[in-house]
Amino acid sequence: MAEFIPRFNLLRLGWRALSFSKSSLTLSTQPRRLSSSGTNSFGLLFDIDGVLVRGKTPIPAAKQCFRKLVDGNGKYKVPVVFVTNAGNCVRQIKAEQLSHLLEVEVSPDQVMLSHSPLRVFHQFHNMCVLVSGQGPVLEVAHNLGFQNVITIDMLREVYPLLDVVDHHRRPKDVVPSSKELPPIEAVVLFGEPIRWETNLQLIVDVLLTNGRPGNPLTSMCYPHIPVLACNMDLLWMAEAKNPRFGHGMFLVCLESLYKKITGYDLQYEALIGKPSVITYNYAELLIRQQAESLGWTESVRRLYAIGDNPMADIYGANLYNRYLQSMRHARAQVQAQRGSAGQVATDIQFETVDDAKNSGKVMVGGSYEHRLPESCSSILVCTGVYNRDQQDLPPDHTVTEQRIFHGHRDFRFDPSLTQPSFVVHDVQEAVELVFQQEEWPLE
């Protein structure tokens, strides 16, 4: 897997930018609340689909829960960030939707979509990128910082002969296009598209031709140009009785097609969204900013991630918790080695965690600019993908996904990472549990 290393090193720039990124803080300061130990100490990470809503329908417990999470002035009692793998809109729109559904004010700075961490991947922002997904993909890409963007529709317009699976969409009278597109340097997959056959065909064309799909294929280009994928969810929960296909299913199709045609594995420059570590690092940045806006002077020591999907929410929170423990250990070692000389460590060595050694996609790294949380606990609710009535947990509470691995290809299935810290019925029980654990009054 040595071919992953040069590309993988590019992500260091993103991590360093993440450590120093600043964004506007919109929540008003409120009187400081203290835990029993005398310091503010925890924050909440909420998944959305299957936890707060089912499709466009709010789960009743969610409204009740959030009425208790804000004070009489509508200000949050603790830092709250919404971490979703959805990515078919900009965060301002998602904040407005949540505000309406939950009947509390949600700021865009509290919303993290699957593609949000791409804001710190500055090394790709000036490249010519092909984007796939649905909704306002062009607006989303520009909002994230990408300057030179080509959509699937734009590509299809310039090269109409590439999209011929649907006989009704085949061009009748082909007129050579007067437009020319620059070579595509990277592919960014925001989420599941509308016409899978069109997107699969054109993305594979771009990968096979080294970003020049109008040219004939003369030789195999491998490794291919960088691919960044957001949202690995195989399934998600909407209004239907059973889970629906997610972007992870589209990725399975793309990976299979590329492998079938070339004999090589499709490589990802980055896999973003839960359960990746960079997603939780970015979420922690937002939690820290929310804490500052509330007037907290102490670092957030504990995070609680509430979700419904064992292979995304629970796996991701537990993987991030493992990362936090490894960071604490690494920092302690560095401080012990340099402390006697009075030196301050400014950075640590980047490395991959064990769960992704075969793919090099999850990175462990960080900065000494702030104090990281001590832990991240995972709380599984039964109102979404996971249903306690249909999937009985074994005595050790390990979720085995009915012994079928629903996670992404590049994340090794580790049953211990699907073991939630707590299992509750719904989000209201989850929040009540957290406040009880922290010895805070919820009312």
mmCIF file with all atom_site columns, C-alpha atoms in Angstrom, residues 70-258:
data_model
loop_
_atom_site.group_PDB
_atom_site.id
_atom_site.type_symbol
_atom_site.label_atom_id
_atom_site.label_alt_id
_atom_site.label_comp_id
_atom_site.label_asym_id
_atom_site.label_entity_id
_atom_site.label_seq_id
_atom_site.pdbx_PDB_ins_code
_atom_site.Cartn_x
_atom_site.Cartn_y
_atom_site.Cartn_z
_atom_site.occupancy
_atom_site.B_iso_or_equiv
_atom_site.pdbx_formal_charge
_atom_site.auth_seq_id
_atom_site.auth_comp_id
_atom_site.auth_asym_id
_atom_site.auth_atom_id
_atom_site.pdbx_PDB_model_num
ATOM 1   C CA . VAL A 1 70  ? -32.230 25.925 26.223  1.00 0.00 ? 70  VAL A CA 1
ATOM 2   C CA . ASP A 1 71  ? -33.002 28.445 28.953  1.00 0.00 ? 71  ASP A CA 1
ATOM 3   C CA . GLY A 1 72  ? -35.890 30.887 29.115  1.00 0.00 ? 72  GLY A CA 1
ATOM 4   C CA . ASN A 1 73  ? -34.167 33.146 26.599  1.00 0.00 ? 73  ASN A CA 1
ATOM 5   C CA . GLY A 1 74  ? -33.636 30.327 24.116  1.00 0.00 ? 74  GLY A CA 1
ATOM 6   C CA . LYS A 1 75  ? -29.893 30.107 24.789  1.00 0.00 ? 75  LYS A CA 1
ATOM 7   C CA . TYR A 1 76  ? -28.206 26.734 25.039  1.00 0.00 ? 76  TYR A CA 1
ATOM 8   C CA . LYS A 1 77  ? -27.139 25.498 28.459  1.00 0.00 ? 77  LYS A CA 1
ATOM 9   C CA . VAL A 1 78  ? -24.210 23.501 27.058  1.00 0.00 ? 78  VAL A CA 1
ATOM 10  C CA . PRO A 1 79  ? -22.322 23.450 23.731  1.00 0.00 ? 79  PRO A CA 1
ATOM 11  C CA . VAL A 1 80  ? -24.367 21.661 21.073  1.00 0.00 ? 80  VAL A CA 1
ATOM 12  C CA . VAL A 1 81  ? -23.268 20.700 17.547  1.00 0.00 ? 81  VAL A CA 1
ATOM 13  C CA . PHE A 1 82  ? -25.298 18.793 14.960  1.00 0.00 ? 82  PHE A CA 1
ATOM 14  C CA . VAL A 1 83  ? -23.099 16.292 13.105  1.00 0.00 ? 83  VAL A CA 1
ATOM 15  C CA . THR A 1 84  ? -24.805 14.760 10.090  1.00 0.00 ? 84  THR A CA 1
ATOM 16  C CA . ASN A 1 85  ? -23.638 12.792 7.086   1.00 0.00 ? 85  ASN A CA 1
ATOM 17  C CA . ALA A 1 86  ? -26.148 14.632 4.923   1.00 0.00 ? 86  ALA A CA 1
ATOM 18  C CA . GLY A 1 87  ? -24.547 16.969 2.409   1.00 0.00 ? 87  GLY A CA 1
ATOM 19  C CA . ASN A 1 88  ? -27.073 18.082 -0.206  1.00 0.00 ? 88  ASN A CA 1
ATOM 20  C CA . CYS A 1 89  ? -27.288 21.684 1.028   1.00 0.00 ? 89  CYS A CA 1
ATOM 21  C CA . VAL A 1 90  ? -25.273 24.446 2.690   1.00 0.00 ? 90  VAL A CA 1
ATOM 22  C CA . ARG A 1 91  ? -25.221 24.641 6.471   1.00 0.00 ? 91  ARG A CA 1
ATOM 23  C CA . GLN A 1 92  ? -27.328 27.815 6.584   1.00 0.00 ? 92  GLN A CA 1
ATOM 24  C CA . ILE A 1 93  ? -30.257 25.939 5.033   1.00 0.00 ? 93  ILE A CA 1
ATOM 25  C CA . LYS A 1 94  ? -29.844 22.971 7.372   1.00 0.00 ? 94  LYS A CA 1
ATOM 26  C CA . ALA A 1 95  ? -29.755 25.340 10.369  1.00 0.00 ? 95  ALA A CA 1
ATOM 27  C CA . GLU A 1 96  ? -33.015 26.928 9.239   1.00 0.00 ? 96  GLU A CA 1
ATOM 28  C CA . GLN A 1 97  ? -34.623 23.510 8.802   1.00 0.00 ? 97  GLN A CA 1
ATOM 29  C CA . LEU A 1 98  ? -33.535 22.393 12.265  1.00 0.00 ? 98  LEU A CA 1
ATOM 30  C CA . SER A 1 99  ? -34.715 25.640 13.847  1.00 0.00 ? 99  SER A CA 1
ATOM 31  C CA . HIS A 1 100 ? -38.155 25.087 12.341  1.00 0.00 ? 100 HIS A CA 1
ATOM 32  C CA . LEU A 1 101 ? -38.375 21.387 13.214  1.00 0.00 ? 101 LEU A CA 1
ATOM 33  C CA . LEU A 1 102 ? -37.022 21.633 16.779  1.00 0.00 ? 102 LEU A CA 1
ATOM 34  C CA . GLU A 1 103 ? -38.571 25.030 17.563  1.00 0.00 ? 103 GLU A CA 1
ATOM 35  C CA . VAL A 1 104 ? -35.299 26.375 18.959  1.00 0.00 ? 104 VAL A CA 1
ATOM 36  C CA . GLU A 1 105 ? -32.758 28.628 17.280  1.00 0.00 ? 105 GLU A CA 1
ATOM 37  C CA . VAL A 1 106 ? -29.976 26.715 15.550  1.00 0.00 ? 106 VAL A CA 1
ATOM 38  C CA . SER A 1 107 ? -27.000 28.686 14.271  1.00 0.00 ? 107 SER A CA 1
ATOM 39  C CA . PRO A 1 108 ? -25.115 27.676 11.090  1.00 0.00 ? 108 PRO A CA 1
ATOM 40  C CA . ASP A 1 109 ? -22.008 27.507 13.304  1.00 0.00 ? 109 ASP A CA 1
ATOM 41  C CA . GLN A 1 110 ? -23.660 24.611 15.154  1.00 0.00 ? 110 GLN A CA 1
ATOM 42  C CA . VAL A 1 111 ? -24.217 22.577 11.982  1.00 0.00 ? 111 VAL A CA 1
ATOM 43  C CA . MET A 1 112 ? -21.649 20.212 10.539  1.00 0.00 ? 112 MET A CA 1
ATOM 44  C CA . LEU A 1 113 ? -22.490 18.495 7.258   1.00 0.00 ? 113 LEU A CA 1
ATOM 45  C CA . SER A 1 114 ? -20.526 15.570 5.863   1.00 0.00 ? 114 SER A CA 1
ATOM 46  C CA . HIS A 1 115 ? -18.519 17.860 3.586   1.00 0.00 ? 115 HIS A CA 1
ATOM 47  C CA . SER A 1 116 ? -17.777 20.588 6.181   1.00 0.00 ? 116 SER A CA 1
ATOM 48  C CA . PRO A 1 117 ? -14.169 19.459 6.891   1.00 0.00 ? 117 PRO A CA 1
ATOM 49  C CA . LEU A 1 118 ? -13.337 20.111 3.229   1.00 0.00 ? 118 LEU A CA 1
ATOM 50  C CA . ARG A 1 119 ? -13.056 23.769 4.245   1.00 0.00 ? 119 ARG A CA 1
ATOM 51  C CA . VAL A 1 120 ? -9.579  23.013 5.577   1.00 0.00 ? 120 VAL A CA 1
ATOM 52  C CA . PHE A 1 121 ? -8.377  20.986 2.558   1.00 0.00 ? 121 PHE A CA 1
ATOM 53  C CA . HIS A 1 122 ? -6.851  24.135 1.080   1.00 0.00 ? 122 HIS A CA 1
ATOM 54  C CA . GLN A 1 123 ? -4.469  22.206 -1.141  1.00 0.00 ? 123 GLN A CA 1
ATOM 55  C CA . PHE A 1 124 ? -7.416  21.210 -3.362  1.00 0.00 ? 124 PHE A CA 1
ATOM 56  C CA . HIS A 1 125 ? -9.265  24.527 -3.455  1.00 0.00 ? 125 HIS A CA 1
ATOM 57  C CA . ASN A 1 126 ? -7.449  25.889 -6.520  1.00 0.00 ? 126 ASN A CA 1
ATOM 58  C CA . MET A 1 127 ? -7.610  22.625 -8.457  1.00 0.00 ? 127 MET A CA 1
ATOM 59  C CA . CYS A 1 128 ? -10.158 21.944 -11.181 1.00 0.00 ? 128 CYS A CA 1
ATOM 60  C CA . VAL A 1 129 ? -12.531 19.520 -9.464  1.00 0.00 ? 129 VAL A CA 1
ATOM 61  C CA . LEU A 1 130 ? -15.454 17.436 -10.671 1.00 0.00 ? 130 LEU A CA 1
ATOM 62  C CA . VAL A 1 131 ? -18.264 17.335 -8.098  1.00 0.00 ? 131 VAL A CA 1
ATOM 63  C CA . SER A 1 132 ? -21.027 14.750 -7.786  1.00 0.00 ? 132 SER A CA 1
ATOM 64  C CA . GLY A 1 133 ? -24.172 14.794 -5.680  1.00 0.00 ? 133 GLY A CA 1
ATOM 65  C CA . GLN A 1 134 ? -27.566 16.450 -5.709  1.00 0.00 ? 134 GLN A CA 1
ATOM 66  C CA . GLY A 1 135 ? -28.952 19.789 -4.671  1.00 0.00 ? 135 GLY A CA 1
ATOM 67  C CA . PRO A 1 136 ? -26.933 22.997 -5.138  1.00 0.00 ? 136 PRO A CA 1
ATOM 68  C CA . VAL A 1 137 ? -23.590 21.205 -5.605  1.00 0.00 ? 137 VAL A CA 1
ATOM 69  C CA . LEU A 1 138 ? -21.995 24.213 -7.295  1.00 0.00 ? 138 LEU A CA 1
ATOM 70  C CA . GLU A 1 139 ? -22.981 26.500 -4.413  1.00 0.00 ? 139 GLU A CA 1
ATOM 71  C CA . VAL A 1 140 ? -21.839 23.926 -1.867  1.00 0.00 ? 140 VAL A CA 1
ATOM 72  C CA . ALA A 1 141 ? -18.447 23.579 -3.555  1.00 0.00 ? 141 ALA A CA 1
ATOM 73  C CA . HIS A 1 142 ? -17.874 27.339 -3.743  1.00 0.00 ? 142 HIS A CA 1
ATOM 74  C CA . ASN A 1 143 ? -19.036 27.724 -0.149  1.00 0.00 ? 143 ASN A CA 1
ATOM 75  C CA . LEU A 1 144 ? -16.363 25.230 0.914   1.00 0.00 ? 144 LEU A CA 1
ATOM 76  C CA . GLY A 1 145 ? -13.627 27.159 -0.882  1.00 0.00 ? 145 GLY A CA 1
ATOM 77  C CA . PHE A 1 146 ? -13.318 25.370 -4.251  1.00 0.00 ? 146 PHE A CA 1
ATOM 78  C CA . GLN A 1 147 ? -12.617 27.903 -6.984  1.00 0.00 ? 147 GLN A CA 1
ATOM 79  C CA . ASN A 1 148 ? -12.711 25.892 -10.220 1.00 0.00 ? 148 ASN A CA 1
ATOM 80  C CA . VAL A 1 149 ? -15.680 23.526 -10.220 1.00 0.00 ? 149 VAL A CA 1
ATOM 81  C CA . ILE A 1 150 ? -17.215 21.286 -12.893 1.00 0.00 ? 150 ILE A CA 1
ATOM 82  C CA . THR A 1 151 ? -20.499 19.479 -12.249 1.00 0.00 ? 151 THR A CA 1
ATOM 83  C CA . ILE A 1 152 ? -21.658 16.223 -13.822 1.00 0.00 ? 152 ILE A CA 1
ATOM 84  C CA . ASP A 1 153 ? -24.251 18.172 -15.827 1.00 0.00 ? 153 ASP A CA 1
ATOM 85  C CA . MET A 1 154 ? -21.592 20.537 -17.140 1.00 0.00 ? 154 MET A CA 1
ATOM 86  C CA . LEU A 1 155 ? -19.417 17.589 -18.144 1.00 0.00 ? 155 LEU A CA 1
ATOM 87  C CA . ARG A 1 156 ? -22.340 15.843 -19.843 1.00 0.00 ? 156 ARG A CA 1
ATOM 88  C CA . GLU A 1 157 ? -23.191 19.009 -21.796 1.00 0.00 ? 157 GLU A CA 1
ATOM 89  C CA . VAL A 1 158 ? -19.690 19.296 -23.220 1.00 0.00 ? 158 VAL A CA 1
ATOM 90  C CA . TYR A 1 159 ? -19.353 15.548 -23.926 1.00 0.00 ? 159 TYR A CA 1
ATOM 91  C CA . PRO A 1 160 ? -22.924 14.366 -24.729 1.00 0.00 ? 160 PRO A CA 1
ATOM 92  C CA . LEU A 1 161 ? -21.765 11.071 -26.236 1.00 0.00 ? 161 LEU A CA 1
ATOM 93  C CA . LEU A 1 162 ? -20.537 9.846  -22.847 1.00 0.00 ? 162 LEU A CA 1
ATOM 94  C CA . ASP A 1 163 ? -24.020 9.390  -21.331 1.00 0.00 ? 163 ASP A CA 1
ATOM 95  C CA . VAL A 1 164 ? -25.885 6.754  -23.368 1.00 0.00 ? 164 VAL A CA 1
ATOM 96  C CA . VAL A 1 165 ? -27.310 4.222  -20.904 1.00 0.00 ? 165 VAL A CA 1
ATOM 97  C CA . ASP A 1 166 ? -30.756 5.859  -21.027 1.00 0.00 ? 166 ASP A CA 1
ATOM 98  C CA . HIS A 1 167 ? -31.865 5.522  -24.645 1.00 0.00 ? 167 HIS A CA 1
ATOM 99  C CA . HIS A 1 168 ? -34.192 8.506  -24.314 1.00 0.00 ? 168 HIS A CA 1
ATOM 100 C CA . ARG A 1 169 ? -31.310 10.762 -23.286 1.00 0.00 ? 169 ARG A CA 1
ATOM 101 C CA . ARG A 1 170 ? -28.980 9.711  -26.087 1.00 0.00 ? 170 ARG A CA 1
ATOM 102 C CA . PRO A 1 171 ? -28.169 12.657 -28.362 1.00 0.00 ? 171 PRO A CA 1
ATOM 103 C CA . LYS A 1 172 ? -30.017 12.502 -31.700 1.00 0.00 ? 172 LYS A CA 1
ATOM 104 C CA . ASP A 1 173 ? -28.105 14.986 -33.805 1.00 0.00 ? 173 ASP A CA 1
ATOM 105 C CA . VAL A 1 174 ? -24.634 15.435 -32.350 1.00 0.00 ? 174 VAL A CA 1
ATOM 106 C CA . VAL A 1 175 ? -23.195 18.886 -32.851 1.00 0.00 ? 175 VAL A CA 1
ATOM 107 C CA . PRO A 1 176 ? -19.557 19.259 -31.781 1.00 0.00 ? 176 PRO A CA 1
ATOM 108 C CA . SER A 1 177 ? -19.412 21.353 -28.637 1.00 0.00 ? 177 SER A CA 1
ATOM 109 C CA . SER A 1 178 ? -17.729 24.710 -28.899 1.00 0.00 ? 178 SER A CA 1
ATOM 110 C CA . LYS A 1 179 ? -16.846 24.542 -25.222 1.00 0.00 ? 179 LYS A CA 1
ATOM 111 C CA . GLU A 1 180 ? -13.700 23.064 -23.777 1.00 0.00 ? 180 GLU A CA 1
ATOM 112 C CA . LEU A 1 181 ? -13.085 22.026 -20.220 1.00 0.00 ? 181 LEU A CA 1
ATOM 113 C CA . PRO A 1 182 ? -9.720  22.158 -18.453 1.00 0.00 ? 182 PRO A CA 1
ATOM 114 C CA . PRO A 1 183 ? -8.218  18.862 -17.287 1.00 0.00 ? 183 PRO A CA 1
ATOM 115 C CA . ILE A 1 184 ? -9.948  17.648 -14.138 1.00 0.00 ? 184 ILE A CA 1
ATOM 116 C CA . GLU A 1 185 ? -7.471  17.318 -11.284 1.00 0.00 ? 185 GLU A CA 1
ATOM 117 C CA . ALA A 1 186 ? -9.629  15.783 -8.545  1.00 0.00 ? 186 ALA A CA 1
ATOM 118 C CA . VAL A 1 187 ? -13.089 14.293 -7.959  1.00 0.00 ? 187 VAL A CA 1
ATOM 119 C CA . VAL A 1 188 ? -15.225 15.315 -4.980  1.00 0.00 ? 188 VAL A CA 1
ATOM 120 C CA . LEU A 1 189 ? -18.226 13.120 -4.100  1.00 0.00 ? 189 LEU A CA 1
ATOM 121 C CA . PHE A 1 190 ? -20.650 15.069 -1.899  1.00 0.00 ? 190 PHE A CA 1
ATOM 122 C CA . GLY A 1 191 ? -23.477 12.531 -1.701  1.00 0.00 ? 191 GLY A CA 1
ATOM 123 C CA . GLU A 1 192 ? -25.736 10.182 -3.599  1.00 0.00 ? 192 GLU A CA 1
ATOM 124 C CA . PRO A 1 193 ? -26.667 11.609 -7.022  1.00 0.00 ? 193 PRO A CA 1
ATOM 125 C CA . ILE A 1 194 ? -30.001 11.410 -8.851  1.00 0.00 ? 194 ILE A CA 1
ATOM 126 C CA . ARG A 1 195 ? -28.975 9.485  -11.988 1.00 0.00 ? 195 ARG A CA 1
ATOM 127 C CA . TRP A 1 196 ? -26.553 6.871  -10.765 1.00 0.00 ? 196 TRP A CA 1
ATOM 128 C CA . GLU A 1 197 ? -25.785 5.474  -14.235 1.00 0.00 ? 197 GLU A CA 1
ATOM 129 C CA . THR A 1 198 ? -24.776 8.911  -15.541 1.00 0.00 ? 198 THR A CA 1
ATOM 130 C CA . ASN A 1 199 ? -22.604 9.739  -12.543 1.00 0.00 ? 199 ASN A CA 1
ATOM 131 C CA . LEU A 1 200 ? -20.959 6.316  -12.435 1.00 0.00 ? 200 LEU A CA 1
ATOM 132 C CA . GLN A 1 201 ? -20.174 6.395  -16.163 1.00 0.00 ? 201 GLN A CA 1
ATOM 133 C CA . LEU A 1 202 ? -18.716 9.913  -16.211 1.00 0.00 ? 202 LEU A CA 1
ATOM 134 C CA . ILE A 1 203 ? -16.721 9.559  -12.986 1.00 0.00 ? 203 ILE A CA 1
ATOM 135 C CA . VAL A 1 204 ? -15.145 6.333  -14.251 1.00 0.00 ? 204 VAL A CA 1
ATOM 136 C CA . ASP A 1 205 ? -14.387 8.071  -17.575 1.00 0.00 ? 205 ASP A CA 1
ATOM 137 C CA . VAL A 1 206 ? -12.601 10.859 -15.708 1.00 0.00 ? 206 VAL A CA 1
ATOM 138 C CA . LEU A 1 207 ? -10.568 8.413  -13.615 1.00 0.00 ? 207 LEU A CA 1
ATOM 139 C CA . LEU A 1 208 ? -9.592  6.252  -16.599 1.00 0.00 ? 208 LEU A CA 1
ATOM 140 C CA . THR A 1 209 ? -8.462  9.205  -18.738 1.00 0.00 ? 209 THR A CA 1
ATOM 141 C CA . ASN A 1 210 ? -6.533  11.051 -16.034 1.00 0.00 ? 210 ASN A CA 1
ATOM 142 C CA . GLY A 1 211 ? -9.076  13.863 -15.971 1.00 0.00 ? 211 GLY A CA 1
ATOM 143 C CA . ARG A 1 212 ? -9.553  14.201 -19.755 1.00 0.00 ? 212 ARG A CA 1
ATOM 144 C CA . PRO A 1 213 ? -12.798 12.317 -20.525 1.00 0.00 ? 213 PRO A CA 1
ATOM 145 C CA . GLY A 1 214 ? -12.997 13.669 -24.076 1.00 0.00 ? 214 GLY A CA 1
ATOM 146 C CA . ASN A 1 215 ? -9.792  11.853 -25.007 1.00 0.00 ? 215 ASN A CA 1
ATOM 147 C CA . PRO A 1 216 ? -9.524  8.193  -26.030 1.00 0.00 ? 216 PRO A CA 1
ATOM 148 C CA . LEU A 1 217 ? -8.107  5.810  -23.457 1.00 0.00 ? 217 LEU A CA 1
ATOM 149 C CA . THR A 1 218 ? -4.615  4.907  -24.632 1.00 0.00 ? 218 THR A CA 1
ATOM 150 C CA . SER A 1 219 ? -2.919  3.759  -21.447 1.00 0.00 ? 219 SER A CA 1
ATOM 151 C CA . MET A 1 220 ? -3.852  2.960  -17.883 1.00 0.00 ? 220 MET A CA 1
ATOM 152 C CA . CYS A 1 221 ? -3.255  5.833  -15.444 1.00 0.00 ? 221 CYS A CA 1
ATOM 153 C CA . TYR A 1 222 ? -2.800  4.432  -11.963 1.00 0.00 ? 222 TYR A CA 1
ATOM 154 C CA . PRO A 1 223 ? -2.860  5.716  -9.326  1.00 0.00 ? 223 PRO A CA 1
ATOM 155 C CA . HIS A 1 224 ? -5.718  7.823  -10.655 1.00 0.00 ? 224 HIS A CA 1
ATOM 156 C CA . ILE A 1 225 ? -6.380  11.479 -9.836  1.00 0.00 ? 225 ILE A CA 1
ATOM 157 C CA . PRO A 1 226 ? -7.431  12.178 -6.213  1.00 0.00 ? 226 PRO A CA 1
ATOM 158 C CA . VAL A 1 227 ? -10.924 11.212 -5.078  1.00 0.00 ? 227 VAL A CA 1
ATOM 159 C CA . LEU A 1 228 ? -12.433 12.774 -1.940  1.00 0.00 ? 228 LEU A CA 1
ATOM 160 C CA . ALA A 1 229 ? -15.677 11.197 -0.726  1.00 0.00 ? 229 ALA A CA 1
ATOM 161 C CA . CYS A 1 230 ? -18.130 12.539 1.838   1.00 0.00 ? 230 CYS A CA 1
ATOM 162 C CA . ASN A 1 231 ? -20.681 10.393 3.663   1.00 0.00 ? 231 ASN A CA 1
ATOM 163 C CA . MET A 1 232 ? -19.983 6.667  3.761   1.00 0.00 ? 232 MET A CA 1
ATOM 164 C CA . ASP A 1 233 ? -23.400 5.664  5.149   1.00 0.00 ? 233 ASP A CA 1
ATOM 165 C CA . LEU A 1 234 ? -24.580 2.483  3.471   1.00 0.00 ? 234 LEU A CA 1
ATOM 166 C CA . LEU A 1 235 ? -28.081 3.016  4.878   1.00 0.00 ? 235 LEU A CA 1
ATOM 167 C CA . TRP A 1 236 ? -30.050 5.806  6.530   1.00 0.00 ? 236 TRP A CA 1
ATOM 168 C CA . MET A 1 237 ? -33.485 6.120  8.099   1.00 0.00 ? 237 MET A CA 1
ATOM 169 C CA . ALA A 1 238 ? -36.277 8.199  6.581   1.00 0.00 ? 238 ALA A CA 1
ATOM 170 C CA . GLU A 1 239 ? -40.078 7.838  6.872   1.00 0.00 ? 239 GLU A CA 1
ATOM 171 C CA . ALA A 1 240 ? -40.087 4.323  5.384   1.00 0.00 ? 240 ALA A CA 1
ATOM 172 C CA . LYS A 1 241 ? -40.353 1.303  7.671   1.00 0.00 ? 241 LYS A CA 1
ATOM 173 C CA . ASN A 1 242 ? -36.885 0.109  6.688   1.00 0.00 ? 242 ASN A CA 1
ATOM 174 C CA . PRO A 1 243 ? -33.549 1.908  6.047   1.00 0.00 ? 243 PRO A CA 1
ATOM 175 C CA . ARG A 1 244 ? -32.870 3.465  2.618   1.00 0.00 ? 244 ARG A CA 1
ATOM 176 C CA . PHE A 1 245 ? -29.763 3.437  0.407   1.00 0.00 ? 245 PHE A CA 1
ATOM 177 C CA . GLY A 1 246 ? -27.160 6.053  1.320   1.00 0.00 ? 246 GLY A CA 1
ATOM 178 C CA . HIS A 1 247 ? -24.089 7.455  -0.410  1.00 0.00 ? 247 HIS A CA 1
ATOM 179 C CA . GLY A 1 248 ? -22.098 4.487  0.866   1.00 0.00 ? 248 GLY A CA 1
ATOM 180 C CA . MET A 1 249 ? -24.116 2.302  -1.491  1.00 0.00 ? 249 MET A CA 1
ATOM 181 C CA . PHE A 1 250 ? -23.149 4.545  -4.410  1.00 0.00 ? 250 PHE A CA 1
ATOM 182 C CA . LEU A 1 251 ? -19.490 4.259  -3.362  1.00 0.00 ? 251 LEU A CA 1
ATOM 183 C CA . VAL A 1 252 ? -19.787 0.464  -3.335  1.00 0.00 ? 252 VAL A CA 1
ATOM 184 C CA . CYS A 1 253 ? -21.020 0.607  -6.935  1.00 0.00 ? 253 CYS A CA 1
ATOM 185 C CA . LEU A 1 254 ? -18.244 2.979  -8.015  1.00 0.00 ? 254 LEU A CA 1
ATOM 186 C CA . GLU A 1 255 ? -15.552 0.884  -6.333  1.00 0.00 ? 255 GLU A CA 1
ATOM 187 C CA . SER A 1 256 ? -16.888 -2.321 -7.889  1.00 0.00 ? 256 SER A CA 1
ATOM 188 C CA . LEU A 1 257 ? -17.096 -0.848 -11.379 1.00 0.00 ? 257 LEU A CA 1
ATOM 189 C CA . TYR A 1 258 ? -13.593 0.601  -11.236 1.00 0.00 ? 258 TYR A CA 1
#
